PDB file of C-alpha atoms and ligand atoms in Angstrom:
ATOM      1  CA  UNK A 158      52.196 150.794  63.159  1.00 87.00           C
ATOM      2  CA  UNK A 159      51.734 147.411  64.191  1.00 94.00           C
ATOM      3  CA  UNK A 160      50.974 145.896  67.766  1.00 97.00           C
ATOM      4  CA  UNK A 161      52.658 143.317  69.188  1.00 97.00           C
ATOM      5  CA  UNK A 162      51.887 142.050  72.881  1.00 98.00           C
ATOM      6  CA  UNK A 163      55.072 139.885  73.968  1.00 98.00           C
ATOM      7  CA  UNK A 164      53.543 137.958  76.690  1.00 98.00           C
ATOM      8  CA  UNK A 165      52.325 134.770  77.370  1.00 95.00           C
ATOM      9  CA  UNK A 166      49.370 135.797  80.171  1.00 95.00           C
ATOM     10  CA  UNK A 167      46.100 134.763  78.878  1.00 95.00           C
ATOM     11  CA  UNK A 168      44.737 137.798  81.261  1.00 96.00           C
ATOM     12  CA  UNK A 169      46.354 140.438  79.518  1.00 97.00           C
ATOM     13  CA  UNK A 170      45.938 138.844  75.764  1.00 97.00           C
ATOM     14  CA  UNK A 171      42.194 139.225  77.109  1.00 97.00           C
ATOM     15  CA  UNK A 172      42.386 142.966  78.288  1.00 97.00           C
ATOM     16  CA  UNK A 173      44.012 144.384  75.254  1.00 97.00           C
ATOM     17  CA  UNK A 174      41.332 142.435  73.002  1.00 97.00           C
ATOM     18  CA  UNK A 175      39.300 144.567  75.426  1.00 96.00           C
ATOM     19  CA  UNK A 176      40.262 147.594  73.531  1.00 95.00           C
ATOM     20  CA  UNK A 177      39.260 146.409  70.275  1.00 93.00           C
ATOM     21  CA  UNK A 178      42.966 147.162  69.133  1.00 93.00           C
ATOM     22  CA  UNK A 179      44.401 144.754  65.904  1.00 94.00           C
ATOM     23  CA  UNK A 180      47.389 143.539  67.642  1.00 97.00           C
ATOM     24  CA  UNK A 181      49.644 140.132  67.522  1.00 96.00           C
ATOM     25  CA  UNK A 182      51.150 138.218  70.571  1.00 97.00           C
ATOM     26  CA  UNK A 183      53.905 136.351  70.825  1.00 97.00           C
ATOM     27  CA  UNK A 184      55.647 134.580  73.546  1.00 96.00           C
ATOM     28  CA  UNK A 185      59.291 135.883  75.319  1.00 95.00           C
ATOM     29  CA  UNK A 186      60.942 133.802  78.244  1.00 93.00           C
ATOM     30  CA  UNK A 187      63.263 135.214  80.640  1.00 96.00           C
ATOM     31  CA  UNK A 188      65.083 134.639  84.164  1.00 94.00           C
ATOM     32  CA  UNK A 189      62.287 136.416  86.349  1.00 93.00           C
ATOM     33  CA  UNK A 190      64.224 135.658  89.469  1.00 92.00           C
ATOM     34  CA  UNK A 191      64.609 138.955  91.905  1.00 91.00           C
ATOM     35  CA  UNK A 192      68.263 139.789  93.191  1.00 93.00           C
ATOM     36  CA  UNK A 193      69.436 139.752  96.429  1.00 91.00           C
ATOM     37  CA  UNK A 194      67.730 143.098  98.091  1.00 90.00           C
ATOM     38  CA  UNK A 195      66.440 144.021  94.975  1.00 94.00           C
ATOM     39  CA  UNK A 196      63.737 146.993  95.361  1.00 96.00           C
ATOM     40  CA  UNK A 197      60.528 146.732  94.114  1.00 97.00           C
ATOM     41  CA  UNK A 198      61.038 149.809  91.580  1.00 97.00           C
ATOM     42  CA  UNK A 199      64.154 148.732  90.458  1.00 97.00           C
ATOM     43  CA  UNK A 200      62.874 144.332  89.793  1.00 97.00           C
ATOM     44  CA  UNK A 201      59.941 145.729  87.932  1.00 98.00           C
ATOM     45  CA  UNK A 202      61.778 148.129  85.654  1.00 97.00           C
ATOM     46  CA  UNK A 203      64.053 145.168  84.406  1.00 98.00           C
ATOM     47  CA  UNK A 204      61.840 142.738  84.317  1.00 98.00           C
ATOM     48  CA  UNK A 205      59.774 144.875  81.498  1.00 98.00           C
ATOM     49  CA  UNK A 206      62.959 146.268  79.790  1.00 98.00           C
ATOM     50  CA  UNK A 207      64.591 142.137  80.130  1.00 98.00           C
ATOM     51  CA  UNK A 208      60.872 141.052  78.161  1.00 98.00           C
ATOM     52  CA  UNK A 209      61.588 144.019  75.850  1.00 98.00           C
ATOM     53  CA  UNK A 210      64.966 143.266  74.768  1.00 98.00           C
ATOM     54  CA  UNK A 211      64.404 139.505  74.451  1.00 98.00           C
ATOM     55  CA  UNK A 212      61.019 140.114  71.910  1.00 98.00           C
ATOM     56  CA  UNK A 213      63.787 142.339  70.198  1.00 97.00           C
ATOM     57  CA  UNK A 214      65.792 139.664  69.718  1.00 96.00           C
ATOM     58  CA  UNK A 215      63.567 137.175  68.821  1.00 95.00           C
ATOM     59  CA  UNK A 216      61.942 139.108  65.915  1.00 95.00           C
ATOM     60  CA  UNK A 217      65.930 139.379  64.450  1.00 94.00           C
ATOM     61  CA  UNK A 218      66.387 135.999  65.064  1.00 92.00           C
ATOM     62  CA  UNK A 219      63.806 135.270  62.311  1.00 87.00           C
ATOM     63  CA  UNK A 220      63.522 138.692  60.500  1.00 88.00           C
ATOM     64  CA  UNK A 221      65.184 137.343  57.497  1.00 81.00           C
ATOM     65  CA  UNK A 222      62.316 134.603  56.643  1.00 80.00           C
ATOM     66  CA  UNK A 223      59.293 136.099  58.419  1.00 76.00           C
ATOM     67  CA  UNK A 224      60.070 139.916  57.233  1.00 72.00           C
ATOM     68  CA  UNK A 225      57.247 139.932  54.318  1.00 74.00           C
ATOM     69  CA  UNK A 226      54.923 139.397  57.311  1.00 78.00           C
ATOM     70  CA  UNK A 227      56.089 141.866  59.539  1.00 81.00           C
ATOM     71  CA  UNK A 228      55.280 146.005  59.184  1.00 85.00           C
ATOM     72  CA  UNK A 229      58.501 147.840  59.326  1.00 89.00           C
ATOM     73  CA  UNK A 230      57.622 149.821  62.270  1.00 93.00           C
ATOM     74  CA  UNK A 231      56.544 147.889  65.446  1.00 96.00           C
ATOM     75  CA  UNK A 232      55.401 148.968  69.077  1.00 97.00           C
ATOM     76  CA  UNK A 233      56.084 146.223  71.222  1.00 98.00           C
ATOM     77  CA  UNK A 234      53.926 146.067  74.773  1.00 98.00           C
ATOM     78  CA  UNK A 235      55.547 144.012  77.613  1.00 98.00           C
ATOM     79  CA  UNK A 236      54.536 144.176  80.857  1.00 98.00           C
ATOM     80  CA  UNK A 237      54.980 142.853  84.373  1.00 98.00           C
ATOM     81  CA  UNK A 238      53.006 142.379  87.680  1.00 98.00           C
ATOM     82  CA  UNK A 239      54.383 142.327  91.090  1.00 98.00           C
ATOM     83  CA  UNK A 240      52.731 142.450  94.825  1.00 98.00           C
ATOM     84  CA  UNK A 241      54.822 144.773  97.537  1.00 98.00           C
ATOM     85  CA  UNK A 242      54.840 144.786 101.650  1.00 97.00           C
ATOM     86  CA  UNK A 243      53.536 147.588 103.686  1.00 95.00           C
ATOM     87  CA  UNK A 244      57.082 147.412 104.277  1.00 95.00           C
ATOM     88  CA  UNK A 245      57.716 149.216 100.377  1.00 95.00           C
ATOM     89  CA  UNK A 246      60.541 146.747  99.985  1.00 95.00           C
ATOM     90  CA  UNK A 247      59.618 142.903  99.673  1.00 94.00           C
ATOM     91  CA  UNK A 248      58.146 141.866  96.229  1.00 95.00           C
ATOM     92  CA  UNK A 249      55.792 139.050  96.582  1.00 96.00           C
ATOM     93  CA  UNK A 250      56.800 136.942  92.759  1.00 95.00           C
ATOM     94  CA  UNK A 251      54.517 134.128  91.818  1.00 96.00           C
ATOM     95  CA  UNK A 252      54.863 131.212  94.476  1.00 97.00           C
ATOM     96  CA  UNK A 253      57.982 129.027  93.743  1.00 96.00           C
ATOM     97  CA  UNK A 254      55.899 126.064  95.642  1.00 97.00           C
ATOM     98  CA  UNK A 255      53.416 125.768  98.277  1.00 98.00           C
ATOM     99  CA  UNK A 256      55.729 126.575 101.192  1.00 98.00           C
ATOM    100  CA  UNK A 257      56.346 129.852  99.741  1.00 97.00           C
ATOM    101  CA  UNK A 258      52.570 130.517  98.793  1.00 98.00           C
ATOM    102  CA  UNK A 259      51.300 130.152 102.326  1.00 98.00           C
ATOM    103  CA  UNK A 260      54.870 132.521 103.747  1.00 98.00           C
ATOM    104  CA  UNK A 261      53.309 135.215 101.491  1.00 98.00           C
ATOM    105  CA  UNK A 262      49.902 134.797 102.038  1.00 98.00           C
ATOM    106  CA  UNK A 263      50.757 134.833 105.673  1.00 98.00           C
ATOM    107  CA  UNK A 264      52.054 138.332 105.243  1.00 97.00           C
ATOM    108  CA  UNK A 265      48.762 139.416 103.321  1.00 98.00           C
ATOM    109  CA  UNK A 266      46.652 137.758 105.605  1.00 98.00           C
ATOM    110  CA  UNK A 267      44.728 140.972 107.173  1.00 98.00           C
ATOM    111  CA  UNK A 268      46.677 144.032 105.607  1.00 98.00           C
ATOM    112  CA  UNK A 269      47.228 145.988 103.014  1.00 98.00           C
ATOM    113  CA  UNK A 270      49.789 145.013 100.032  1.00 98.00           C
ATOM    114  CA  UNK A 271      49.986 146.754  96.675  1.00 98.00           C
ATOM    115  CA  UNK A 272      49.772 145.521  93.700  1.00 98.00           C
ATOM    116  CA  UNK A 273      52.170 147.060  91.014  1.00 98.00           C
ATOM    117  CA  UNK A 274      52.488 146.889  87.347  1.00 98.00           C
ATOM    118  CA  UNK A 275      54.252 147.740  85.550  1.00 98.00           C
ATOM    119  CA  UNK A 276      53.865 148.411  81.068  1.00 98.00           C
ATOM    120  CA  UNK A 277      56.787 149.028  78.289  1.00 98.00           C
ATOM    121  CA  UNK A 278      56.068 150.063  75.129  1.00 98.00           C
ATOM    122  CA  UNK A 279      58.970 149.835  72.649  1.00 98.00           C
ATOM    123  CA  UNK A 280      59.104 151.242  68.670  1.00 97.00           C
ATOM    124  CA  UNK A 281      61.250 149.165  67.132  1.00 97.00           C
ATOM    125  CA  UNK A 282      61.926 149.836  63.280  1.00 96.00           C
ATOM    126  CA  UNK A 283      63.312 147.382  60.879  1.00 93.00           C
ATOM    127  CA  UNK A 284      66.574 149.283  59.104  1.00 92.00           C
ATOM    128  CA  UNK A 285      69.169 148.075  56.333  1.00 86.00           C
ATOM    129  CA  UNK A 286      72.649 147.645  57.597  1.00 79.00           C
ATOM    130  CA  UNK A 287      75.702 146.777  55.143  1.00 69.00           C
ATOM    131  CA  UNK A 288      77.433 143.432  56.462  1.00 65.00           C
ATOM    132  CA  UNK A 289      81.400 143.188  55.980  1.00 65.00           C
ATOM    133  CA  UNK A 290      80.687 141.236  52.623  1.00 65.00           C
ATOM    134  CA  UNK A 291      78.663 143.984  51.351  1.00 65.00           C
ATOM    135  CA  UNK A 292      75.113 142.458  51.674  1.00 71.00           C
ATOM    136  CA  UNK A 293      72.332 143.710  53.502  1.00 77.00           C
ATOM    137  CA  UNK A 294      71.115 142.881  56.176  1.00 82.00           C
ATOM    138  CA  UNK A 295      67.914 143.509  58.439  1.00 89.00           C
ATOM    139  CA  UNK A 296      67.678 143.936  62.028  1.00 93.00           C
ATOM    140  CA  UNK A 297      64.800 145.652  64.454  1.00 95.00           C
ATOM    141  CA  UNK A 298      66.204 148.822  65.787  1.00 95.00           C
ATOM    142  CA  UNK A 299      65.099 150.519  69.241  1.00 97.00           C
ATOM    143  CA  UNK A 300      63.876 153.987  67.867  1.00 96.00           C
ATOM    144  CA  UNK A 301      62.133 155.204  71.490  1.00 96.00           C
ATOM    145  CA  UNK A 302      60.772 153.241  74.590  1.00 97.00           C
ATOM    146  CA  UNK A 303      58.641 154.568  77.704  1.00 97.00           C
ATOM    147  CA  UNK A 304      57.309 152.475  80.723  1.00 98.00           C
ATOM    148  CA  UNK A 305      54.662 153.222  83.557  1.00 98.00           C
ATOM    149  CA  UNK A 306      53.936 151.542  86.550  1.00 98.00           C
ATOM    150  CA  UNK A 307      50.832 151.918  88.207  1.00 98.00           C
ATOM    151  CA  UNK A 308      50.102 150.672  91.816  1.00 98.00           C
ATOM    152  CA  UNK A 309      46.747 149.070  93.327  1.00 98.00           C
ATOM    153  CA  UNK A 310      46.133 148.730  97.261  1.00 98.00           C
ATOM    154  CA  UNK A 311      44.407 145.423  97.746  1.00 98.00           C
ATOM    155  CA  UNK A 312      43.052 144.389 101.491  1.00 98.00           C
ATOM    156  CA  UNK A 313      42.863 140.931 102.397  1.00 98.00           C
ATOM    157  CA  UNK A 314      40.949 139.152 104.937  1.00 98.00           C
ATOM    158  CA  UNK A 315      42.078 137.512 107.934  1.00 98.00           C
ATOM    159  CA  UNK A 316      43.179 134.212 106.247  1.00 98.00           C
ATOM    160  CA  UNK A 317      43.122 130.685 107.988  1.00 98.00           C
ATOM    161  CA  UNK A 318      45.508 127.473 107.301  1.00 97.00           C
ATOM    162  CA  UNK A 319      42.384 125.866 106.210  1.00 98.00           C
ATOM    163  CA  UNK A 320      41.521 128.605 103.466  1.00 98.00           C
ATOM    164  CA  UNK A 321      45.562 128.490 102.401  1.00 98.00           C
ATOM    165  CA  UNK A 322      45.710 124.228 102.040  1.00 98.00           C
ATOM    166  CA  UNK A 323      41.868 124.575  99.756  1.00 98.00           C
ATOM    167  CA  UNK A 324      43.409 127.513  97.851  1.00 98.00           C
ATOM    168  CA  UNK A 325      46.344 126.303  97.155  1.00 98.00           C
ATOM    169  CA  UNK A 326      44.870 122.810  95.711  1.00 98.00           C
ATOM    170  CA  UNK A 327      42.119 125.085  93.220  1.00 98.00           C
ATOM    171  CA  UNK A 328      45.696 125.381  91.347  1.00 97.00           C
ATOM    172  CA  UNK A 329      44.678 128.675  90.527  1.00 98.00           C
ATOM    173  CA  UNK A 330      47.912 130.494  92.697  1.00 98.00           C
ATOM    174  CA  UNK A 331      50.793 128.779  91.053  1.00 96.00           C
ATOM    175  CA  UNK A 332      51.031 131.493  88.229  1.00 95.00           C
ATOM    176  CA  UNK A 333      50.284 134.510  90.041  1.00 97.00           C
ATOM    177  CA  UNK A 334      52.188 137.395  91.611  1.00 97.00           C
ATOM    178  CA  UNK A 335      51.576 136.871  95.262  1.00 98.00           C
ATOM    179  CA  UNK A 336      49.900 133.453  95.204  1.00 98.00           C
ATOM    180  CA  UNK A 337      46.030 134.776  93.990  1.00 98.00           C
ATOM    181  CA  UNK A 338      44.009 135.701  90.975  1.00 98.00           C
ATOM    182  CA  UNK A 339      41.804 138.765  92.040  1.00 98.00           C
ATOM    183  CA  UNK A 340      39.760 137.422  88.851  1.00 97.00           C
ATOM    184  CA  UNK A 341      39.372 133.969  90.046  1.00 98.00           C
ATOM    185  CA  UNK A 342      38.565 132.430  93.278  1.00 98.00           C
ATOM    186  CA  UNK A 343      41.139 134.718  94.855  1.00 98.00           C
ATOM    187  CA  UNK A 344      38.536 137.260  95.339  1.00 98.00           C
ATOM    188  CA  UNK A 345      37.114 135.489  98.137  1.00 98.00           C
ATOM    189  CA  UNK A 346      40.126 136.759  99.838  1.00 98.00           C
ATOM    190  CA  UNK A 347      39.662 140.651  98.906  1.00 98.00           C
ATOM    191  CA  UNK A 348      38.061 143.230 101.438  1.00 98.00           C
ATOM    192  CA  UNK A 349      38.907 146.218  99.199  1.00 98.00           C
ATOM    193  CA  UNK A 350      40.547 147.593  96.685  1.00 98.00           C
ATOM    194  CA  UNK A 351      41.891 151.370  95.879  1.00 98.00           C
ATOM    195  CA  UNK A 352      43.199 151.687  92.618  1.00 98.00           C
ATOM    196  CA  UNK A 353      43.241 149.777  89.300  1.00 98.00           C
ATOM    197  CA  UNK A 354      41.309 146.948  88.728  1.00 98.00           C
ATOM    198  CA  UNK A 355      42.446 145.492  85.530  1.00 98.00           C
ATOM    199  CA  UNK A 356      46.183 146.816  86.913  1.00 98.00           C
ATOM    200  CA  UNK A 357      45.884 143.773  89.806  1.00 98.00           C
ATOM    201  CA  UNK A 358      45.050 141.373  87.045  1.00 98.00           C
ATOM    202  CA  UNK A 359      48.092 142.461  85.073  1.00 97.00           C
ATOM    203  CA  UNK A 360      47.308 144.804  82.222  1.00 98.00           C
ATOM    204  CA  UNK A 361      46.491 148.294  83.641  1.00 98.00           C
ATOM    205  CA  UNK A 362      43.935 149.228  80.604  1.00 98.00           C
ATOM    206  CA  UNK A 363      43.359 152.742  80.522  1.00 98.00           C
ATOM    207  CA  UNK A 364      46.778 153.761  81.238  1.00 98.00           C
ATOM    208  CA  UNK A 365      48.347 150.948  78.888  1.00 98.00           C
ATOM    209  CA  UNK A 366      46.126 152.850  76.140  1.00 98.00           C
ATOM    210  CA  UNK A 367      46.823 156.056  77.115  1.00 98.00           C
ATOM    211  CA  UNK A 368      51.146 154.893  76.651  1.00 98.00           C
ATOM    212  CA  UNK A 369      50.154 153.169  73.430  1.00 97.00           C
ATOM    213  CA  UNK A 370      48.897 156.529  72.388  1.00 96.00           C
ATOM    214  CA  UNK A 371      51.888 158.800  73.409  1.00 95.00           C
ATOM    215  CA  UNK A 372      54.129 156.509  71.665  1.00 95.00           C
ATOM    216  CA  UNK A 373      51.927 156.681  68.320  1.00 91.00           C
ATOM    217  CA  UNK A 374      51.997 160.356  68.190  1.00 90.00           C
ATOM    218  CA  UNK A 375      55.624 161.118  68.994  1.00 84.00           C
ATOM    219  CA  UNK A 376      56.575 158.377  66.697  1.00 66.00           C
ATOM    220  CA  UNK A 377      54.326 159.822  63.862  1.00 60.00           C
ATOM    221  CA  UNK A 378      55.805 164.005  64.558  1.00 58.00           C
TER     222      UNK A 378
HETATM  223  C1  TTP B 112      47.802 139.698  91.765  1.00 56.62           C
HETATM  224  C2  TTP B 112      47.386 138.994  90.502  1.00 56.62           C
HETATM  225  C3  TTP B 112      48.312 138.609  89.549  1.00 56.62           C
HETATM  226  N1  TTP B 112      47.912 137.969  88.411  1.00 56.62           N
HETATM  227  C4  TTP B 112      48.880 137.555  87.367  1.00 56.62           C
HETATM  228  C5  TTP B 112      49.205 138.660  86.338  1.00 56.62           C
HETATM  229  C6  TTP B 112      50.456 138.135  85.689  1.00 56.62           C
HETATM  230  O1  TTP B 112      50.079 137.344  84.548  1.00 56.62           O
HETATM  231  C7  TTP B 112      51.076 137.227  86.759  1.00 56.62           C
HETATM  232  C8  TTP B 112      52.427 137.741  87.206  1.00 56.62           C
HETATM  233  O2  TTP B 112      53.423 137.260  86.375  1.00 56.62           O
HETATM  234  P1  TTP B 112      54.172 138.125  85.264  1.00 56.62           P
HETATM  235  O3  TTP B 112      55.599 137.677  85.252  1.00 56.62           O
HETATM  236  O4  TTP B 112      53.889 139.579  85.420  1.00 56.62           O
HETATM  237  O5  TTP B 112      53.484 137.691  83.889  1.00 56.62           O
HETATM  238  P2  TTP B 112      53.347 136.265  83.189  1.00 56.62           P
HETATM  239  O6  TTP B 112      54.545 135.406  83.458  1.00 56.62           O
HETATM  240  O7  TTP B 112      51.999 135.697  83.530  1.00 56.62           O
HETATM  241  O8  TTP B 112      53.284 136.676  81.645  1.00 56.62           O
HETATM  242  P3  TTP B 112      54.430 137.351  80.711  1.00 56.62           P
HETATM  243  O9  TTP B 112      55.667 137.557  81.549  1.00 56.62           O
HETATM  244  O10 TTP B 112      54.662 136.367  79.601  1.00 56.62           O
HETATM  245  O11 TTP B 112      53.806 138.634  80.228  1.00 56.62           O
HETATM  246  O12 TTP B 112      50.170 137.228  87.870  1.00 56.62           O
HETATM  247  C9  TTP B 112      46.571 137.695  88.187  1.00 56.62           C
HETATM  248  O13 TTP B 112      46.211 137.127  87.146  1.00 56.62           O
HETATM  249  N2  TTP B 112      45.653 138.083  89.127  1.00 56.62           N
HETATM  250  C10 TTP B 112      45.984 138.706  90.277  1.00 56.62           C
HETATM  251  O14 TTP B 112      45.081 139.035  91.096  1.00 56.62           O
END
């Protein structure tokens, strides 16, 4: 079964190769805006599911000229990472402009967030379906899909306006969950951490292959 990672994160394109996996990536774009009161359980589990179902669609959108390239059964990996509050409830979203950079990092600035991501991995299979005018046609068909989200405590310094106004001209926070790449100059800013590295920088490894593998045996029984 083929691999395809429906992302466009660099990082995580970069952890799978980790793996020394075979696997393809393609791009999906969606509306990652969080809804009023929206817990941090519920945003992450549609946000992964959303990535899903638009990768879906964009292989059918093309399945017709691009299906000699394609293997008829796919697992496709999506994945999303979010910070969270002490307070369990706020999600902390990549900053939407410097205001809201420093308002998060304010709220990081000597505590304890977490760092959650979550991973959806989707076997899709490519089936024949009779159109009204008798021809075939082929679409991608959801056989089985199974997320996990793993969480990472991460412990910031005390942080001063000075640090915030030089971080946030490195450019480095704009396309990060909660303003900072752990990877990056961002760990300047990190005390500790308890839990998953490679989870903070968005592709939880171990337990991404361990999914990847319960999806490729119950798919294969
Ligand atoms: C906290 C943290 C986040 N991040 C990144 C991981 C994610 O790429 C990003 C959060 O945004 P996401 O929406 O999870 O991912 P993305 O838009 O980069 O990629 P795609 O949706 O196409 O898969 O923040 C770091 O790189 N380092 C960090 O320390």
């Amino acid at each position: 079964m083929d691999i395809i990672l429906a992302s466009s994160s660099p990082r995580r394109r970069e952890l799978l190769a980790r793996a020394q996996l075979d696997f393809t990536v393609m791009s999906v774009d969606i509306d990652e805006t969080p809804q009023d009161n929206e817990l941090p359980k519920n945003y992450i589990e549609r946000m992964v599911a959303a990535k899903a179902a638009a990768a879906v669609q964009q292989l059918n959108d093309t399945v017709e000229t691009s299906k000699d390239n394609l293997a008829e059964q796919l697992i496709i990996l999506t994945s999303d990472t979010i910070g969270v509050l002490p307070d369990g409830q706020t999600v902390l979203v990549k900053p939407a402009d410097r205001e809201h950079a420093y308002r998060m990092w304010q709220q990081m600035s000597d505590n304890t967030h977490e760092v959650w991501t979550a991973v959806q991995a989707t076997h899709v299979s490519l089936v024949s379906t009779h159109t009204h005018t008798e021809n075939h046609e082929s679409v991608f068909q959801v056989v089985k899909q199974q997320q996990i989200t793993e969480r990472t405590a991460v412990t910031f310094i005390p942080l001063t306006t000075e640090m915030m106004s030089c971080y946030w001209e490195s450019g480095e926070p704009a396309d990060k969950a909660g303003g900072y790449g752990i990877q990056g100059l961002g760990a300047a800013w990190v005390s500790r951490i308890n839990g998953s590295y490679t989870n903070v920088v968005g592709l939880p490894l171990s337990q991404t292959l361990a999914l990847l593998k319960d999806i490729l045996d119950t798919g294969t029984h």
